[in-house]
Amino acid sequence: MTVHHHPPDEFLAAFAAGVLDLGQHIAVATHLVGCARCRAAVRAIEHVGGAVLAGLPPSAMSDGSLEALQRRLDEPVRVADAPARPRARGFTDVPGLPSLLDGYPGSSWKWIAPKVHLRPIRLAEPSATRVFLLKSGPGTKMIDHTHTGFEMTCVLSGSFVHAGGHFGPGDFDFGDGSVDHDVTIDSAEDCICLVAMQGDLKLNGLIGRLLQPLIRM
Ligand SMILES: [Zn+2]
């Protein structure tokens, strides 16, 4: 897989620092599954961060912390009664997703427009970013739209094209209110993407404005 479009460096740095919200984290993690270049970049950033931490002067422990630690060591270890739950894999039919989605509850494809289906991913904790899978059939022209927030798109299979370039498997696309998205699916097979999005879609043009009340993503 040749990856042509990568997340901006600040996203990779924020991913390495663990400061992205869960929805954004999942989008970058999905890109990393298919991109050795960005995996290496994240490792390098983590290495630098670790070196900075190692270079900090040691700070004194508070009074009594050693005694408290020794008391904890004397406490009996509690063993959970319940057997470990088998890992449910809700998205096994969609290759290219990061292992952190293992065990997430599955969902089914919902029709949202002709040849376009959406599969929500219910996050394990509250996040301002919604995450879903989007499947669009060959030749689909997504209605011309902009965003009130931002949209991160990771291509898992198939491909699409818009004014910003051609996006195939492994590619990462970032859009916000400044980008006018006139997207066409140009692969012979379905194009499946993982999308992380804040805000709403704003459909452009007369048809878009007529359809706006009917489409909720
Ligand atoms: Zn990359």
Tab-separated table of C-alpha atoms and ligand atoms in Angstrom:
chain	number	residue	atom	x	y	z
A	1	MET	CA	0.000	0.000	0.000
A	2	THR	CA	1.449	3.367	-0.997
A	3	VAL	CA	0.252	6.142	1.286
A	4	HIS	CA	0.235	9.645	-0.220
A	5	HIS	CA	-1.694	11.726	2.335
A	6	HIS	CA	-0.674	11.807	6.023
A	7	PRO	CA	-2.025	13.543	9.153
A	8	PRO	CA	-0.391	16.925	9.866
A	9	ASP	CA	2.682	16.623	12.146
A	10	GLU	CA	0.848	18.349	15.013
A	11	PHE	CA	-1.724	15.520	15.048
A	12	LEU	CA	1.068	12.920	15.252
A	13	ALA	CA	2.709	14.873	18.109
A	14	ALA	CA	-0.628	15.189	19.932
A	15	PHE	CA	-1.248	11.448	19.382
A	16	ALA	CA	2.168	10.589	20.857
A	17	ALA	CA	1.509	12.924	23.815
A	18	GLY	CA	-1.915	11.307	24.410
A	19	VAL	CA	-3.790	14.619	24.239
A	20	LEU	CA	-6.187	13.879	21.368
A	21	ASP	CA	-9.771	13.120	22.305
A	22	LEU	CA	-10.789	9.490	21.826
A	23	GLY	CA	-12.455	10.035	18.449
A	24	GLN	CA	-9.420	11.848	17.022
A	25	HIS	CA	-7.098	9.248	18.595
A	26	ILE	CA	-8.968	6.439	16.793
A	27	ALA	CA	-8.652	8.266	13.448
A	28	VAL	CA	-4.872	8.728	13.791
A	29	ALA	CA	-4.475	5.143	15.120
A	30	THR	CA	-6.331	3.900	12.020
A	31	HIS	CA	-3.893	5.768	9.757
A	32	LEU	CA	-0.928	4.315	11.670
A	33	VAL	CA	-2.126	0.749	10.945
A	34	GLY	CA	-1.322	1.286	7.257
A	35	CYS	CA	1.490	3.869	7.385
A	36	ALA	CA	5.022	2.825	8.399
A	37	ARG	CA	6.278	6.408	7.869
A	38	CYS	CA	3.905	7.894	10.456
A	39	ARG	CA	4.459	4.969	12.872
A	40	ALA	CA	8.193	5.789	12.751
A	41	ALA	CA	7.436	9.510	13.265
A	42	VAL	CA	5.293	8.756	16.352
A	43	ARG	CA	8.038	6.490	17.756
A	44	ALA	CA	10.610	9.270	17.223
A	45	ILE	CA	8.385	11.831	18.992
A	46	GLU	CA	7.813	9.417	21.901
A	47	HIS	CA	11.576	8.827	22.092
A	48	VAL	CA	12.251	12.576	22.304
A	49	GLY	CA	9.482	12.981	24.927
A	50	GLY	CA	10.972	10.142	26.999
A	51	ALA	CA	14.447	11.695	26.757
A	52	VAL	CA	13.041	15.044	27.984
A	53	LEU	CA	11.375	13.312	30.964
A	54	ALA	CA	14.574	11.390	31.754
A	55	GLY	CA	16.502	14.678	31.744
A	56	LEU	CA	14.270	16.360	34.327
A	57	PRO	CA	15.776	16.708	37.820
A	58	PRO	CA	14.336	14.238	40.356
A	59	SER	CA	11.743	15.716	42.714
A	60	ALA	CA	11.529	14.862	46.400
A	61	MET	CA	8.801	12.437	47.574
A	62	SER	CA	6.238	13.820	49.982
A	63	ASP	CA	6.463	12.923	53.700
A	64	GLY	CA	5.121	9.449	54.455
A	65	SER	CA	4.917	8.289	50.825
A	66	LEU	CA	7.468	5.470	51.366
A	67	GLU	CA	5.487	4.159	54.384
A	68	ALA	CA	2.243	4.354	52.389
A	69	LEU	CA	3.823	2.366	49.564
A	70	GLN	CA	5.042	-0.316	52.023
A	71	ARG	CA	1.504	-0.599	53.504
A	72	ARG	CA	0.095	-1.104	49.965
A	73	LEU	CA	2.633	-3.893	49.350
A	74	ASP	CA	1.340	-5.720	52.464
A	75	GLU	CA	-2.298	-5.605	51.297
A	76	PRO	CA	-3.713	-8.883	49.916
A	77	VAL	CA	-4.111	-8.979	46.147
A	78	ARG	CA	-7.765	-9.041	45.120
A	79	VAL	CA	-8.605	-11.469	42.344
A	80	ALA	CA	-11.664	-10.651	40.245
A	81	ASP	CA	-14.459	-13.237	40.610
A	82	ALA	CA	-15.870	-12.773	37.147
A	83	PRO	CA	-14.084	-14.610	34.343
A	84	ALA	CA	-12.542	-12.397	31.709
A	85	ARG	CA	-15.120	-11.536	29.081
A	86	PRO	CA	-14.334	-12.969	25.656
A	87	ARG	CA	-13.298	-10.216	23.292
A	88	ALA	CA	-16.217	-9.391	21.037
A	89	ARG	CA	-14.982	-8.124	17.705
A	90	GLY	CA	-17.649	-5.939	16.238
A	91	PHE	CA	-15.877	-4.895	13.049
A	92	THR	CA	-13.996	-8.017	11.861
A	93	ASP	CA	-15.515	-7.704	8.421
A	94	VAL	CA	-13.727	-4.363	7.900
A	95	PRO	CA	-9.940	-4.826	7.559
A	96	GLY	CA	-7.495	-2.071	8.484
A	97	LEU	CA	-8.950	-0.939	11.821
A	98	PRO	CA	-6.680	-0.541	14.882
A	99	SER	CA	-6.748	-3.216	17.595
A	100	LEU	CA	-8.046	-0.681	20.131
A	101	LEU	CA	-11.456	-1.179	18.497
A	102	ASP	CA	-11.328	-4.894	19.447
A	103	GLY	CA	-14.158	-5.518	21.844
A	104	TYR	CA	-16.126	-2.444	20.806
A	105	PRO	CA	-19.793	-3.320	20.305
A	106	GLY	CA	-20.545	-3.904	16.645
A	107	SER	CA	-23.163	-2.085	14.621
A	108	SER	CA	-24.861	-2.581	11.290
A	109	TRP	CA	-24.807	-0.485	8.145
A	110	LYS	CA	-27.561	2.125	8.000
A	111	TRP	CA	-28.755	3.636	4.706
A	112	ILE	CA	-28.271	7.402	4.698
A	113	ALA	CA	-28.432	8.263	0.992
A	114	PRO	CA	-28.485	6.355	-2.318
A	115	LYS	CA	-25.409	4.019	-2.386
A	116	VAL	CA	-24.160	5.505	0.922
A	117	HIS	CA	-24.265	3.584	4.224
A	118	LEU	CA	-23.027	4.499	7.681
A	119	ARG	CA	-22.004	2.308	10.614
A	120	PRO	CA	-21.658	4.149	13.940
A	121	ILE	CA	-18.806	3.257	16.315
A	122	ARG	CA	-19.982	3.718	19.870
A	123	LEU	CA	-17.002	5.075	21.839
A	124	ALA	CA	-16.004	3.658	25.221
A	125	GLU	CA	-15.942	7.133	26.801
A	126	PRO	CA	-17.520	10.528	26.051
A	127	SER	CA	-15.823	12.352	23.170
A	128	ALA	CA	-16.687	15.566	21.335
A	129	THR	CA	-15.752	13.705	18.144
A	130	ARG	CA	-18.158	11.236	16.531
A	131	VAL	CA	-16.656	8.207	14.767
A	132	PHE	CA	-18.301	6.095	12.116
A	133	LEU	CA	-17.587	3.977	9.074
A	134	LEU	CA	-18.879	5.289	5.764
A	135	LYS	CA	-19.389	3.019	2.737
A	136	SER	CA	-20.060	4.606	-0.641
A	137	GLY	CA	-20.708	2.747	-3.899
A	138	PRO	CA	-18.677	3.211	-7.102
A	139	GLY	CA	-19.438	6.452	-8.921
A	140	THR	CA	-21.163	8.041	-5.939
A	141	LYS	CA	-20.889	11.822	-5.937
A	142	MET	CA	-21.185	13.066	-2.378
A	143	ILE	CA	-23.216	16.234	-2.260
A	144	ASP	CA	-20.990	19.315	-2.316
A	145	HIS	CA	-20.465	20.180	1.343
A	146	THR	CA	-18.400	22.054	3.912
A	147	HIS	CA	-18.066	21.490	7.667
A	148	THR	CA	-18.977	23.513	10.716
A	149	GLY	CA	-16.273	21.606	12.636
A	150	PHE	CA	-13.624	19.256	11.229
A	151	GLU	CA	-13.552	15.877	9.581
A	152	MET	CA	-10.728	13.308	9.587
A	153	THR	CA	-11.157	10.571	6.972
A	154	CYS	CA	-9.070	7.370	6.784
A	155	VAL	CA	-9.515	5.348	3.589
A	156	LEU	CA	-9.739	1.611	4.351
A	157	SER	CA	-10.656	0.368	0.865
A	158	GLY	CA	-11.621	1.845	-2.481
A	159	SER	CA	-10.800	5.453	-3.347
A	160	PHE	CA	-12.227	8.929	-3.864
A	161	VAL	CA	-11.146	12.158	-5.488
A	162	HIS	CA	-11.788	15.837	-4.726
A	163	ALA	CA	-10.063	19.160	-5.377
A	164	GLY	CA	-7.436	18.269	-2.722
A	165	GLY	CA	-6.249	15.156	-4.576
A	166	HIS	CA	-6.834	11.422	-4.959
A	167	PHE	CA	-7.231	9.342	-1.792
A	168	GLY	CA	-6.764	5.543	-1.720
A	169	PRO	CA	-6.242	2.884	0.984
A	170	GLY	CA	-4.133	4.199	3.892
A	171	ASP	CA	-4.598	7.864	2.987
A	172	PHE	CA	-5.685	10.436	5.582
A	173	ASP	CA	-7.818	13.426	4.635
A	174	PHE	CA	-8.464	16.409	6.891
A	175	GLY	CA	-11.266	18.853	6.178
A	176	ASP	CA	-12.682	21.837	8.045
A	177	GLY	CA	-14.883	24.826	7.329
A	178	SER	CA	-12.354	26.223	4.862
A	179	VAL	CA	-12.579	23.189	2.577
A	180	ASP	CA	-15.324	22.775	0.010
A	181	HIS	CA	-15.760	19.014	-0.358
A	182	ASP	CA	-16.974	17.897	-3.771
A	183	VAL	CA	-16.184	14.190	-3.443
A	184	THR	CA	-16.541	11.458	-6.100
A	185	ILE	CA	-15.941	7.751	-5.456
A	186	ASP	CA	-13.686	6.682	-8.353
A	187	SER	CA	-12.913	3.047	-7.415
A	188	ALA	CA	-14.603	0.076	-9.073
A	189	GLU	CA	-15.514	-1.290	-5.649
A	190	ASP	CA	-17.137	0.262	-2.558
A	191	CYS	CA	-15.068	2.912	-0.813
A	192	ILE	CA	-15.027	2.311	2.959
A	193	CYS	CA	-13.630	5.009	5.246
A	194	LEU	CA	-13.358	5.583	8.968
A	195	VAL	CA	-14.511	9.131	9.679
A	196	ALA	CA	-14.001	11.174	12.871
A	197	MET	CA	-16.053	14.339	12.871
A	198	GLN	CA	-16.963	17.301	15.043
A	199	GLY	CA	-19.726	19.718	14.150
A	200	ASP	CA	-22.055	19.131	11.231
A	201	LEU	CA	-22.047	18.896	7.481
A	202	LYS	CA	-23.266	21.975	5.662
A	203	LEU	CA	-24.610	21.049	2.249
A	204	ASN	CA	-23.991	23.562	-0.522
A	205	GLY	CA	-26.143	24.484	-3.512
A	206	LEU	CA	-29.914	24.406	-3.961
A	207	ILE	CA	-30.244	20.600	-3.863
A	208	GLY	CA	-28.006	20.463	-0.803
A	209	ARG	CA	-30.097	23.028	1.024
A	210	LEU	CA	-33.256	21.092	0.145
A	211	LEU	CA	-31.729	17.835	1.410
A	212	GLN	CA	-30.069	19.329	4.515
A	213	PRO	CA	-33.018	18.670	6.854
A	214	LEU	CA	-33.180	15.021	5.688
A	215	ILE	CA	-29.525	14.060	6.256
A	216	ARG	CA	-28.100	13.564	9.735
A	217	MET	CA	-24.581	12.211	10.095
B	1	ZN	ZN	1.233	8.488	7.330
